[in-house]
Amino acid sequence: MTIILNHTIVPVADAQRGAQFLADLLGLPVSPPAGPFVPVRINDDLTLDFDQRLGGRPGHYAFLVDDATFDRALGLAQDSDLSWGSAPRQSDRQINHLGGGRGVYIRDPDGIAYELFTAVP
């Protein structure tokens, strides 16, 4: 059997806000709450389940995305006061070009760094 990551918990201060943040970045809908979780379905095999029961904490989630998704997320970051940049702890408001593509790290209010890249670094 192939091993497939099915879901993971994302600890945040506000589950709805956290889920909506990621959904907006990736152009995805937020699913209805499931128990204490607010899920965002990333693809047929994976959901990120936002959970506020333990509060928010920094994290890192990386996504290989197409150019249109990257451009949408970058546009949202550029039009906001979010912390974002070319490296995990950089707020230089620049992108990187690792692996011949484009990459960026966008941080949410809980300090979670969402890494989006168009080519595997």
Coordinates of N, CA and C in Angstrom, one line a residue:
M1 N 0.8 -1.2 0.0 CA 0.0 0.0 0.0 C 0.9 1.2 0.0
T2 N 0.5 2.2 -0.8 CA 1.2 3.5 -0.8 C 0.8 4.3 0.4
I3 N 1.8 5.0 1.0 CA 1.5 5.8 2.2 C 1.1 7.2 1.7
I4 N 0.0 7.7 2.2 CA -0.5 9.0 1.8 C -0.9 9.8 3.0
L5 N -0.3 11.0 3.2 CA -0.7 11.8 4.3 C -2.2 12.2 4.0
N6 N -3.0 11.9 5.0 CA -4.5 12.2 4.9 C -4.9 13.5 5.5
H7 N -4.4 13.8 6.6 CA -4.7 15.1 7.3 C -3.6 15.4 8.3
T8 N -3.6 16.7 8.7 CA -2.7 17.1 9.8 C -3.4 18.3 10.5
I9 N -3.1 18.4 11.8 CA -3.7 19.4 12.6 C -2.8 20.7 12.6
V10 N -3.5 21.8 12.4 CA -2.8 23.1 12.4 C -3.2 23.9 13.6
P11 N -2.4 24.0 14.6 CA -2.8 24.7 15.9 C -2.8 26.3 15.6
V12 N -3.9 26.9 15.9 CA -4.1 28.3 15.7 C -4.9 28.9 16.8
A13 N -4.9 30.2 16.9 CA -5.6 30.9 17.9 C -7.1 31.0 17.6
D14 N -7.4 31.0 16.3 CA -8.8 31.1 15.8 C -8.9 30.2 14.6
A15 N -9.6 29.1 14.7 CA -9.7 28.1 13.7 C -10.3 28.6 12.4
Q16 N -11.4 29.3 12.5 CA -12.0 29.9 11.3 C -11.1 30.8 10.6
R17 N -10.5 31.7 11.3 CA -9.5 32.7 10.7 C -8.3 32.0 10.1
G18 N -7.8 31.0 10.7 CA -6.6 30.3 10.2 C -7.0 29.5 8.9
A19 N -8.1 28.9 8.9 CA -8.6 28.1 7.8 C -8.8 29.1 6.6
Q20 N -9.5 30.2 6.9 CA -9.8 31.2 5.8 C -8.5 31.8 5.2
F21 N -7.5 32.0 6.1 CA -6.2 32.5 5.6 C -5.6 31.6 4.6
L22 N -5.5 30.3 4.9 CA -4.9 29.4 3.9 C -5.8 29.2 2.7
A23 N -7.1 29.1 2.9 CA -8.0 29.0 1.8 C -7.9 30.1 0.8
D24 N -7.8 31.3 1.3 CA -7.6 32.5 0.5 C -6.3 32.5 -0.3
L25 N -5.2 32.1 0.4 CA -3.9 32.0 -0.3 C -3.9 31.0 -1.5
L26 N -4.6 29.8 -1.3 CA -4.5 28.8 -2.3 C -5.7 28.8 -3.2
G27 N -6.7 29.7 -3.0 CA -7.9 29.7 -3.8 C -8.8 28.5 -3.6
L28 N -8.9 28.1 -2.3 CA -9.7 26.9 -2.0 C -10.8 27.3 -1.1
P29 N -11.9 26.5 -1.0 CA -13.0 26.8 0.0 C -12.6 26.2 1.4
V30 N -13.2 26.8 2.4 CA -13.1 26.2 3.7 C -14.3 25.3 3.8
S31 N -14.0 24.1 4.3 CA -15.1 23.1 4.5 C -15.8 23.4 5.8
P32 N -17.0 22.8 5.9 CA -17.8 23.0 7.2 C -17.0 22.4 8.3
P33 N -17.2 23.0 9.5 CA -16.5 22.4 10.7 C -16.8 20.9 10.9
A34 N -15.8 20.2 11.4 CA -16.0 18.8 11.7 C -15.5 18.6 13.2
G35 N -16.4 18.6 14.1 CA -16.0 18.5 15.5 C -15.4 19.8 15.8
P36 N -14.2 19.8 16.5 CA -13.5 21.0 16.8 C -12.6 21.6 15.7
F37 N -12.6 20.9 14.5 CA -11.7 21.3 13.5 C -12.5 22.1 12.4
V38 N -11.7 23.0 11.7 CA -12.2 23.7 10.5 C -11.2 23.2 9.4
P39 N -11.7 22.3 8.5 CA -10.8 21.8 7.5 C -10.7 22.6 6.2
V40 N -9.5 22.5 5.6 CA -9.3 23.0 4.3 C -8.8 21.8 3.5
R41 N -9.6 21.4 2.5 CA -9.2 20.3 1.6 C -8.2 20.8 0.6
I42 N -7.0 20.3 0.7 CA -5.9 20.7 -0.2 C -6.1 19.9 -1.6
N43 N -6.4 18.6 -1.5 CA -6.6 17.8 -2.7 C -7.4 16.6 -2.3
D44 N -7.6 15.6 -3.2 CA -8.4 14.5 -2.9 C -7.9 13.7 -1.7
D45 N -6.6 13.8 -1.3 CA -6.1 13.0 -0.3 C -5.7 13.7 1.0
L46 N -5.8 15.0 1.0 CA -5.2 15.7 2.2 C -6.1 16.9 2.6
T47 N -6.3 17.0 3.9 CA -6.9 18.2 4.5 C -6.0 18.7 5.6
L48 N -6.0 20.0 5.8 CA -5.4 20.6 6.9 C -6.5 21.0 7.8
D49 N -6.5 20.5 9.1 CA -7.6 20.7 10.0 C -7.1 21.7 11.1
F50 N -7.8 22.9 11.0 CA -7.4 24.0 11.9 C -8.1 23.8 13.3
D51 N -7.3 23.9 14.4 CA -7.8 23.6 15.7 C -7.3 24.7 16.7
Q52 N -8.2 25.3 17.4 CA -7.9 26.4 18.3 C -7.8 26.0 19.7
R53 N -8.0 24.7 20.0 CA -8.1 24.3 21.4 C -6.8 24.5 22.2
L54 N -5.7 24.4 21.6 CA -4.4 24.6 22.3 C -3.8 25.9 21.9
G55 N -4.4 26.8 21.2 CA -3.9 28.1 20.8 C -2.9 28.0 19.6
G56 N -2.5 29.1 19.2 CA -1.7 29.2 18.0 C -0.2 29.1 18.3
R57 N 0.5 28.6 17.4 CA 2.0 28.5 17.5 C 2.6 28.5 16.1
P58 N 3.8 29.0 16.0 CA 4.5 29.0 14.7 C 4.6 27.6 14.1
G59 N 4.6 27.5 12.8 CA 4.7 26.3 12.1 C 5.2 26.6 10.6
H60 N 5.3 25.5 9.8 CA 5.8 25.6 8.5 C 5.1 24.6 7.6
Y61 N 4.4 25.0 6.6 CA 3.7 24.1 5.7 C 4.1 24.6 4.3
A62 N 4.6 23.6 3.4 CA 5.1 24.0 2.1 C 4.2 23.3 1.0
F63 N 3.9 24.1 0.0 CA 3.1 23.6 -1.1 C 3.7 23.9 -2.5
L64 N 3.8 22.9 -3.3 CA 4.1 23.1 -4.7 C 2.8 23.5 -5.4
V65 N 2.8 24.6 -6.0 CA 1.6 25.2 -6.6 C 1.9 25.6 -8.1
D66 N 0.8 25.8 -8.8 CA 1.0 26.3 -10.2 C 1.2 27.8 -10.2
D67 N 1.5 28.3 -11.4 CA 1.8 29.8 -11.5 C 0.6 30.6 -11.1
A68 N -0.6 30.3 -11.4 CA -1.8 31.1 -11.1 C -2.0 31.1 -9.6
T69 N -1.8 30.0 -8.9 CA -2.0 30.0 -7.5 C -0.9 30.8 -6.8
F70 N 0.3 30.7 -7.3 CA 1.4 31.5 -6.8 C 1.1 33.0 -6.9
D71 N 0.7 33.4 -8.1 CA 0.4 34.8 -8.4 C -0.7 35.3 -7.5
R72 N -1.7 34.5 -7.3 CA -2.8 35.0 -6.4 C -2.3 35.2 -5.0
A73 N -1.6 34.2 -4.5 CA -1.1 34.3 -3.1 C -0.1 35.5 -3.0
L74 N 0.8 35.7 -3.9 CA 1.7 36.8 -3.9 C 1.0 38.1 -3.9
G75 N 0.0 38.2 -4.8 CA -0.8 39.4 -4.8 C -1.5 39.7 -3.5
L76 N -2.0 38.7 -2.8 CA -2.6 38.9 -1.5 C -1.6 39.4 -0.5
A77 N -0.4 38.9 -0.6 CA 0.7 39.3 0.4 C 1.1 40.7 0.1
Q78 N 1.3 41.0 -1.2 CA 1.8 42.4 -1.6 C 0.8 43.5 -1.2
D79 N -0.5 43.1 -1.2 CA -1.6 44.1 -0.9 C -1.9 44.1 0.5
S80 N -1.1 43.5 1.4 CA -1.4 43.4 2.8 C -0.3 43.9 3.7
D81 N -0.5 43.9 5.0 CA 0.6 44.2 5.9 C 1.2 42.9 6.5
L82 N 1.0 41.8 5.8 CA 1.5 40.5 6.2 C 3.0 40.5 6.1
S83 N 3.6 39.7 7.0 CA 5.1 39.5 6.9 C 5.3 38.4 5.8
W84 N 6.1 38.7 4.8 CA 6.4 37.7 3.8 C 7.8 38.0 3.2
G85 N 8.4 36.9 2.6 CA 9.7 37.1 2.0 C 10.2 35.9 1.4
S86 N 11.5 36.0 1.0 CA 12.2 35.0 0.2 C 12.8 33.8 1.0
A87 N 12.8 33.9 2.3 CA 13.3 32.8 3.1 C 12.5 32.7 4.4
P88 N 12.6 31.5 5.1 CA 11.7 31.3 6.2 C 11.6 32.4 7.3
R89 N 12.7 33.0 7.6 CA 12.7 34.1 8.6 C 12.9 35.4 8.1
Q90 N 12.7 35.6 6.8 CA 12.9 36.9 6.1 C 11.6 37.6 5.9
S91 N 11.6 38.9 6.1 CA 10.4 39.7 5.8 C 10.9 40.8 4.7
D92 N 11.6 40.3 3.7 CA 12.2 41.2 2.8 C 11.3 41.6 1.6
R93 N 10.0 41.0 1.6 CA 9.0 41.3 0.6 C 9.6 41.0 -0.8
Q94 N 10.4 39.9 -0.9 CA 11.0 39.5 -2.1 C 10.6 38.0 -2.3
I95 N 10.7 37.5 -3.5 CA 10.6 36.0 -3.8 C 11.9 35.4 -4.0
N96 N 12.0 34.1 -4.0 CA 13.3 33.4 -4.4 C 13.1 32.7 -5.7
H97 N 14.1 32.1 -6.2 CA 14.1 31.4 -7.5 C 14.8 30.1 -7.4
L98 N 14.6 29.4 -6.2 CA 15.2 28.1 -6.0 C 14.6 27.1 -7.0
G99 N 15.4 26.2 -7.5 CA 14.9 25.1 -8.4 C 14.5 25.6 -9.7
G100 N 14.8 26.9 -10.0 CA 14.4 27.5 -11.3 C 13.0 28.0 -11.4
G101 N 12.3 28.0 -10.2 CA 10.9 28.5 -10.2 C 10.8 29.7 -9.3
R102 N 9.7 29.9 -8.7 CA 9.5 31.1 -7.8 C 9.0 30.5 -6.5
G103 N 9.5 31.1 -5.4 CA 9.1 30.7 -4.1 C 8.9 31.9 -3.2
V104 N 8.1 31.7 -2.1 CA 7.8 32.8 -1.2 C 7.3 32.1 0.1
Y105 N 7.6 32.8 1.2 CA 7.1 32.4 2.5 C 6.2 33.5 3.0
I106 N 4.9 33.2 3.3 CA 3.9 34.1 3.8 C 3.5 33.7 5.2
R107 N 3.6 34.6 6.2 CA 3.3 34.3 7.5 C 1.9 34.8 7.9
D108 N 1.1 33.9 8.6 CA -0.2 34.2 9.1 C -0.1 34.9 10.5
P109 N -1.2 35.4 11.0 CA -1.1 36.0 12.4 C -0.6 35.2 13.5
D110 N -0.6 33.8 13.4 CA -0.1 32.9 14.4 C 1.4 32.6 14.2
G111 N 2.0 33.2 13.1 CA 3.4 32.9 12.9 C 3.7 31.7 12.0
I112 N 2.6 31.1 11.5 CA 2.8 30.0 10.6 C 3.3 30.5 9.2
A113 N 4.4 29.9 8.8 CA 5.0 30.2 7.5 C 4.4 29.3 6.4
Y114 N 3.7 29.8 5.5 CA 3.2 29.0 4.4 C 4.2 29.3 3.2
E115 N 4.9 28.2 2.8 CA 5.9 28.3 1.8 C 5.2 27.8 0.5
L116 N 5.2 28.7 -0.5 CA 4.6 28.3 -1.8 C 5.7 28.4 -2.9
F117 N 5.9 27.4 -3.7 CA 6.9 27.4 -4.7 C 6.3 26.7 -6.0
T118 N 6.9 27.1 -7.1 CA 6.4 26.6 -8.4 C 7.3 25.6 -9.0
A119 N 8.5 25.3 -8.4 CA 9.4 24.3 -8.8 C 10.0 23.7 -7.5
V120 N 10.2 22.4 -7.4 CA 10.7 21.8 -6.2 C 12.1 22.3 -6.0
P121 N 12.4 23.0 -4.9 CA 13.7 23.5 -4.6 C 14.8 22.5 -4.6

